[in-house]
mmCIF file of C-alpha atoms and ligand atoms in Angstrom:
data_model
loop_
_atom_site.group_PDB
_atom_site.id
_atom_site.type_symbol
_atom_site.label_atom_id
_atom_site.label_comp_id
_atom_site.label_asym_id
_atom_site.label_seq_id
_atom_site.Cartn_x
_atom_site.Cartn_y
_atom_site.Cartn_z
ATOM 1 C CA MET A 1 15.657 -141.686 -21.498
ATOM 2 C CA LYS A 2 19.128 -142.763 -22.169
ATOM 3 C CA ILE A 3 20.891 -141.932 -25.430
ATOM 4 C CA LEU A 4 24.181 -143.378 -26.764
ATOM 5 C CA ILE A 5 26.186 -140.890 -28.916
ATOM 6 C CA VAL A 6 28.745 -142.512 -31.203
ATOM 7 C CA GLU A 7 30.951 -139.974 -32.645
ATOM 8 C CA ASP A 8 34.712 -139.777 -33.019
ATOM 9 C CA GLU A 9 34.811 -136.001 -33.685
ATOM 10 C CA THR A 10 35.090 -134.926 -30.051
ATOM 11 C CA SER A 11 33.896 -131.318 -30.689
ATOM 12 C CA ILE A 12 30.562 -132.618 -32.317
ATOM 13 C CA ALA A 13 30.176 -135.438 -29.592
ATOM 14 C CA ARG A 14 30.677 -133.023 -26.832
ATOM 15 C CA PHE A 15 28.331 -130.495 -28.371
ATOM 16 C CA VAL A 16 25.568 -132.982 -28.939
ATOM 17 C CA GLN A 17 25.949 -134.458 -25.527
ATOM 18 C CA LEU A 18 25.625 -131.057 -23.758
ATOM 19 C CA GLU A 19 22.588 -130.207 -25.841
ATOM 20 C CA LEU A 20 20.831 -133.512 -25.110
ATOM 21 C CA GLU A 21 21.672 -133.300 -21.394
ATOM 22 C CA HIS A 22 20.297 -129.767 -21.412
ATOM 23 C CA GLU A 23 17.029 -131.343 -22.846
ATOM 24 C CA GLY A 24 16.920 -133.744 -19.895
ATOM 25 C CA TYR A 25 18.320 -136.885 -21.662
ATOM 26 C CA GLN A 26 20.835 -139.097 -19.903
ATOM 27 C CA THR A 27 23.738 -139.671 -22.325
ATOM 28 C CA GLU A 28 26.815 -141.805 -22.859
ATOM 29 C CA SER A 29 29.380 -140.963 -25.550
ATOM 30 C CA VAL A 30 31.864 -143.384 -27.295
ATOM 31 C CA ALA A 31 34.299 -142.592 -30.105
ATOM 32 C CA ASP A 32 34.928 -146.050 -31.481
ATOM 33 C CA GLY A 33 32.759 -148.438 -33.520
ATOM 34 C CA ARG A 34 33.712 -151.642 -31.641
ATOM 35 C CA GLN A 35 33.150 -150.124 -28.231
ATOM 36 C CA ALA A 36 29.846 -148.621 -29.486
ATOM 37 C CA LEU A 37 28.573 -152.040 -30.590
ATOM 38 C CA ASP A 38 29.535 -153.577 -27.228
ATOM 39 C CA LYS A 39 27.806 -150.866 -25.361
ATOM 40 C CA ALA A 40 24.676 -150.971 -27.591
ATOM 41 C CA VAL A 41 24.326 -154.682 -27.233
ATOM 42 C CA GLN A 42 24.882 -154.689 -23.539
ATOM 43 C CA ASN A 43 22.723 -151.837 -22.547
ATOM 44 C CA ASP A 44 19.138 -150.783 -23.474
ATOM 45 C CA TYR A 45 19.350 -147.297 -24.800
ATOM 46 C CA ASP A 46 16.257 -145.438 -25.907
ATOM 47 C CA LEU A 47 18.089 -144.219 -28.964
ATOM 48 C CA ILE A 48 21.554 -144.238 -30.603
ATOM 49 C CA VAL A 49 22.987 -141.348 -32.581
ATOM 50 C CA LEU A 50 25.494 -143.130 -34.829
ATOM 51 C CA ASP A 51 28.145 -141.488 -36.975
ATOM 52 C CA VAL A 52 29.150 -143.511 -39.957
ATOM 53 C CA MET A 53 32.898 -142.658 -40.306
ATOM 54 C CA LEU A 54 34.356 -144.233 -37.106
ATOM 55 C CA PRO A 55 37.587 -145.973 -36.197
ATOM 56 C CA SER A 56 37.819 -149.775 -35.906
ATOM 57 C CA LEU A 57 34.209 -150.491 -37.092
ATOM 58 C CA ASN A 58 32.265 -148.097 -39.267
ATOM 59 C CA GLY A 59 28.713 -147.015 -38.259
ATOM 60 C CA ILE A 60 27.184 -149.101 -41.040
ATOM 61 C CA GLU A 61 28.746 -152.234 -39.715
ATOM 62 C CA VAL A 62 27.842 -151.340 -36.106
ATOM 63 C CA LEU A 63 24.233 -150.980 -37.262
ATOM 64 C CA ARG A 64 24.228 -154.187 -39.257
ATOM 65 C CA ARG A 65 25.542 -156.140 -36.340
ATOM 66 C CA LEU A 66 23.288 -154.513 -33.852
ATOM 67 C CA ARG A 67 20.147 -155.260 -35.853
ATOM 68 C CA GLN A 68 20.904 -158.908 -35.541
ATOM 69 C CA VAL A 69 20.214 -158.757 -31.806
ATOM 70 C CA LYS A 70 18.087 -155.728 -31.172
ATOM 71 C CA GLN A 71 15.918 -152.811 -32.570
ATOM 72 C CA THR A 72 16.993 -149.911 -30.568
ATOM 73 C CA PRO A 73 16.159 -146.766 -32.549
ATOM 74 C CA VAL A 74 19.168 -145.443 -34.460
ATOM 75 C CA ILE A 75 19.756 -142.021 -36.185
ATOM 76 C CA ILE A 76 22.742 -142.248 -38.387
ATOM 77 C CA LEU A 77 24.984 -139.132 -39.166
ATOM 78 C CA THR A 78 26.271 -139.093 -42.624
ATOM 79 C CA ALA A 79 28.485 -136.796 -44.626
ATOM 80 C CA ARG A 80 26.719 -134.807 -47.312
ATOM 81 C CA ASP A 81 28.480 -136.617 -50.065
ATOM 82 C CA GLN A 82 28.038 -140.099 -48.674
ATOM 83 C CA ILE A 83 24.711 -140.996 -50.267
ATOM 84 C CA MET A 84 25.495 -144.623 -50.256
ATOM 85 C CA ASP A 85 25.831 -144.520 -46.474
ATOM 86 C CA LYS A 86 22.404 -143.167 -46.149
ATOM 87 C CA VAL A 87 20.908 -145.895 -48.399
ATOM 88 C CA ALA A 88 22.834 -148.648 -46.647
ATOM 89 C CA GLY A 89 21.902 -147.388 -43.269
ATOM 90 C CA LEU A 90 18.180 -147.083 -44.078
ATOM 91 C CA ASP A 91 18.432 -150.516 -45.649
ATOM 92 C CA LEU A 92 19.871 -151.963 -42.583
ATOM 93 C CA GLY A 93 17.147 -150.644 -40.300
ATOM 94 C CA ALA A 94 18.311 -147.207 -39.315
ATOM 95 C CA ASN A 95 15.247 -145.216 -38.212
ATOM 96 C CA ASP A 96 16.268 -141.974 -39.397
ATOM 97 C CA TYR A 97 19.387 -140.032 -40.744
ATOM 98 C CA MET A 98 20.915 -136.650 -40.566
ATOM 99 C CA THR A 99 23.462 -135.245 -42.956
ATOM 100 C CA LYS A 100 26.367 -133.254 -41.578
ATOM 101 C CA PRO A 101 26.532 -130.398 -40.880
ATOM 102 C CA PHE A 102 23.189 -130.368 -39.208
ATOM 103 C CA ALA A 103 21.357 -127.917 -36.960
ATOM 104 C CA ILE A 104 21.151 -129.234 -33.454
ATOM 105 C CA GLU A 105 17.399 -128.294 -33.310
ATOM 106 C CA GLU A 106 16.793 -130.621 -36.246
ATOM 107 C CA LEU A 107 18.613 -133.488 -34.505
ATOM 108 C CA LEU A 108 16.637 -132.875 -31.382
ATOM 109 C CA ALA A 109 13.383 -132.913 -33.251
ATOM 110 C CA ARG A 110 14.259 -136.281 -34.816
ATOM 111 C CA ILE A 111 15.368 -137.683 -31.589
ATOM 112 C CA ARG A 112 11.952 -136.715 -30.127
ATOM 113 C CA ALA A 113 10.047 -138.191 -32.979
ATOM 114 C CA ASN A 114 11.994 -141.495 -32.838
ATOM 115 C CA VAL A 115 11.970 -141.951 -29.146
ATOM 116 C CA LYS A 116 8.206 -141.267 -29.137
ATOM 117 C CA LYS A 117 7.547 -143.658 -31.894
ATOM 118 C CA ARG A 118 8.943 -146.513 -29.841
ATOM 119 C CA SER A 119 7.472 -145.608 -26.375
ATOM 120 C CA GLU A 120 3.968 -144.997 -27.677
ATOM 121 C CA PRO A 121 2.384 -147.915 -29.373
ATOM 122 C CA GLU A 122 1.694 -147.025 -32.907
ATOM 123 C CA LYS A 123 -1.432 -145.020 -32.947
ATOM 124 C CA SER A 124 -3.993 -146.244 -35.427
ATOM 125 C CA THR A 125 -5.771 -142.897 -35.519
ATOM 126 C CA LEU A 126 -3.979 -139.626 -36.324
ATOM 127 C CA SER A 127 -5.723 -136.330 -36.138
ATOM 128 C CA LEU A 128 -5.173 -132.718 -36.537
ATOM 129 C CA GLY A 129 -8.175 -130.499 -35.708
ATOM 130 C CA LYS A 130 -11.096 -131.868 -37.840
ATOM 131 C CA LEU A 131 -8.715 -133.921 -39.979
ATOM 132 C CA LYS A 132 -8.766 -137.610 -38.867
ATOM 133 C CA VAL A 133 -6.797 -140.486 -40.339
ATOM 134 C CA ASP A 134 -7.603 -144.009 -39.557
ATOM 135 C CA VAL A 135 -4.284 -145.692 -40.472
ATOM 136 C CA GLU A 136 -5.392 -149.236 -40.409
ATOM 137 C CA ALA A 137 -8.753 -148.757 -42.155
ATOM 138 C CA HIS A 138 -7.153 -146.361 -44.660
ATOM 139 C CA VAL A 139 -9.909 -143.855 -43.943
ATOM 140 C CA VAL A 140 -9.404 -140.116 -43.985
ATOM 141 C CA SER A 141 -12.038 -137.590 -43.068
ATOM 142 C CA TYR A 142 -12.553 -133.904 -42.394
ATOM 143 C CA GLY A 143 -15.354 -133.380 -40.015
ATOM 144 C CA SER A 144 -18.059 -135.607 -41.309
ATOM 145 C CA ASP A 145 -16.795 -135.613 -44.904
ATOM 146 C CA ALA A 146 -14.791 -138.610 -46.162
ATOM 147 C CA ILE A 147 -11.719 -137.677 -48.210
ATOM 148 C CA ASP A 148 -10.797 -139.865 -51.069
ATOM 149 C CA LEU A 149 -6.995 -140.268 -51.277
ATOM 150 C CA THR A 150 -4.800 -142.512 -53.560
ATOM 151 C CA LYS A 151 -2.380 -144.882 -51.810
ATOM 152 C CA LYS A 152 0.677 -142.492 -52.167
ATOM 153 C CA GLU A 153 -1.302 -139.465 -51.112
ATOM 154 C CA PHE A 154 -2.511 -141.446 -48.013
ATOM 155 C CA ASP A 155 1.082 -142.626 -47.283
ATOM 156 C CA LEU A 156 2.532 -139.126 -47.563
ATOM 157 C CA LEU A 157 -0.165 -137.562 -45.322
ATOM 158 C CA VAL A 158 0.456 -140.336 -42.715
ATOM 159 C CA TYR A 159 4.246 -139.770 -42.928
ATOM 160 C CA LEU A 160 3.819 -136.012 -42.434
ATOM 161 C CA LEU A 161 1.292 -136.502 -39.575
ATOM 162 C CA SER A 162 3.424 -139.013 -37.776
ATOM 163 C CA ASN A 163 6.412 -136.649 -37.923
ATOM 164 C CA ARG A 164 4.444 -133.711 -36.727
ATOM 165 C CA ASN A 165 6.503 -130.498 -36.111
ATOM 166 C CA VAL A 166 9.483 -132.078 -37.967
ATOM 167 C CA VAL A 167 10.322 -130.536 -41.290
ATOM 168 C CA ILE A 168 10.529 -133.319 -43.869
ATOM 169 C CA SER A 169 12.754 -132.800 -46.918
ATOM 170 C CA ARG A 170 11.721 -133.882 -50.273
ATOM 171 C CA GLU A 171 14.319 -136.570 -50.188
ATOM 172 C CA GLN A 172 13.080 -137.956 -46.834
ATOM 173 C CA ALA A 173 9.546 -137.998 -48.100
ATOM 174 C CA LEU A 174 10.693 -139.808 -51.182
ATOM 175 C CA ASP A 175 12.652 -142.444 -49.145
ATOM 176 C CA ALA A 176 9.695 -142.948 -46.777
ATOM 177 C CA VAL A 177 6.755 -143.021 -49.141
ATOM 178 C CA TRP A 178 8.274 -144.176 -52.488
ATOM 179 C CA GLY A 179 11.279 -146.171 -51.151
ATOM 180 C CA PHE A 180 14.922 -145.254 -51.840
ATOM 181 C CA ASP A 181 15.033 -147.617 -54.806
ATOM 182 C CA PHE A 182 12.739 -145.052 -56.612
ATOM 183 C CA TYR A 183 14.616 -143.400 -59.388
ATOM 184 C CA GLY A 184 12.284 -140.448 -60.114
ATOM 185 C CA ASN A 185 12.855 -136.933 -59.403
ATOM 186 C CA THR A 186 12.071 -135.319 -55.958
ATOM 187 C CA ASN A 187 9.474 -133.255 -57.861
ATOM 188 C CA VAL A 188 7.106 -136.111 -57.376
ATOM 189 C CA VAL A 189 6.872 -135.095 -53.703
ATOM 190 C CA ASP A 190 5.812 -131.533 -54.661
ATOM 191 C CA VAL A 191 3.192 -132.979 -57.112
ATOM 192 C CA TYR A 192 1.640 -135.113 -54.318
ATOM 193 C CA ILE A 193 1.679 -132.209 -51.892
ATOM 194 C CA ARG A 194 -0.336 -130.285 -54.439
ATOM 195 C CA TYR A 195 -2.817 -133.190 -54.677
ATOM 196 C CA LEU A 196 -3.147 -133.348 -50.833
ATOM 197 C CA ARG A 197 -3.596 -129.670 -50.658
ATOM 198 C CA SER A 198 -6.305 -129.424 -53.194
ATOM 199 C CA LYS A 199 -8.138 -132.237 -51.485
ATOM 200 C CA ILE A 200 -7.747 -130.841 -47.889
ATOM 201 C CA ASP A 201 -6.401 -127.467 -47.614
ATOM 202 C CA ASP A 202 -8.125 -125.893 -50.630
ATOM 203 C CA ALA A 203 -11.377 -127.981 -50.134
ATOM 204 C CA TYR A 204 -11.768 -126.763 -46.500
ATOM 205 C CA GLY A 205 -9.964 -123.457 -46.438
ATOM 206 C CA VAL A 206 -7.268 -124.525 -44.094
ATOM 207 C CA THR A 207 -3.522 -124.775 -44.038
ATOM 208 C CA VAL A 208 -2.576 -128.277 -43.037
ATOM 209 C CA ILE A 209 0.662 -128.691 -44.906
ATOM 210 C CA GLN A 210 3.187 -125.790 -44.587
ATOM 211 C CA THR A 211 6.084 -125.331 -47.005
ATOM 212 C CA VAL A 212 9.435 -124.459 -45.425
ATOM 213 C CA ARG A 213 11.362 -122.720 -48.083
ATOM 214 C CA GLY A 214 14.492 -124.475 -49.055
ATOM 215 C CA ALA A 215 13.843 -127.282 -46.474
ATOM 216 C CA GLY A 216 10.702 -129.115 -47.268
ATOM 217 C CA TYR A 217 7.277 -129.631 -45.676
ATOM 218 C CA VAL A 218 5.803 -129.776 -42.203
ATOM 219 C CA ILE A 219 2.458 -130.380 -40.573
ATOM 220 C CA ARG A 220 2.442 -128.345 -37.186
ATOM 221 C CA ASP A 221 0.052 -128.683 -34.254
HETATM 222 CA CA1 LIG B 301 33.377 -139.534 -37.673
#
C-alpha cells in the first residue's frame, strides 16, 4: 500500500508520514501542488492525502486535474472555516475529507476505509450479526424477519455499515445520504437514526448504532 501525502506544513506532513509508516504503509511526501499532481499522475498510489492550501497549485485544482485522468482515492484536508473547499472537493470526486486539526486515529480510520473500498469489489451484502443488508436488492433483514426501511433510512444504514468502526459525524452523514446541496439542519440525521433504532435496535433488543457524544454515530463490529 503506497500513500502520497501532500502537505506543505512540514510538521504535519512529517507526523502523518511517521504514523502511516508505523502502520505499515509506504509513503511519499510532497509539499507543492504542481509536484503533487505530477507524482499522482505518473504513479499509482493506493490513496492520496491532499491538503487544500498549497503553494503553486491548490489542492482543489490538483484534485480537479487528477480526476480527469484517474480515480485514485483522495482524502482532502481542509481548514475548519473553509467549508467551500469541502464542498468543492467532494463535488470534484474527493472520497473523503478531514477538517484540521484532526486526530491521527481518525485519519488512519478513514484511510483504511477508503483503501479497502477500492481493493475489495463493492460487496452487495453487508451484515452485522443477524442484520443483513442486500444492497442491490434493497432488502434488509434481521434473522428471518424482513425490515421495512424507507429510502433514506436504507441509505443511512448502508453508509454506516460500509464505514464500520469509523465515527460518522452528522455533517458527513448529511453529505453522503442527503447530498451537500441539502439545506436542512443536521438534526435530520438524528431523526433518521431514531427511526433506524426503533426498527432495528428497539425491535430486537440490540445496540447496532452507537452514539459517540459530541462526534456522531458509529456501527462497530
Ligand atoms: Ca497547507
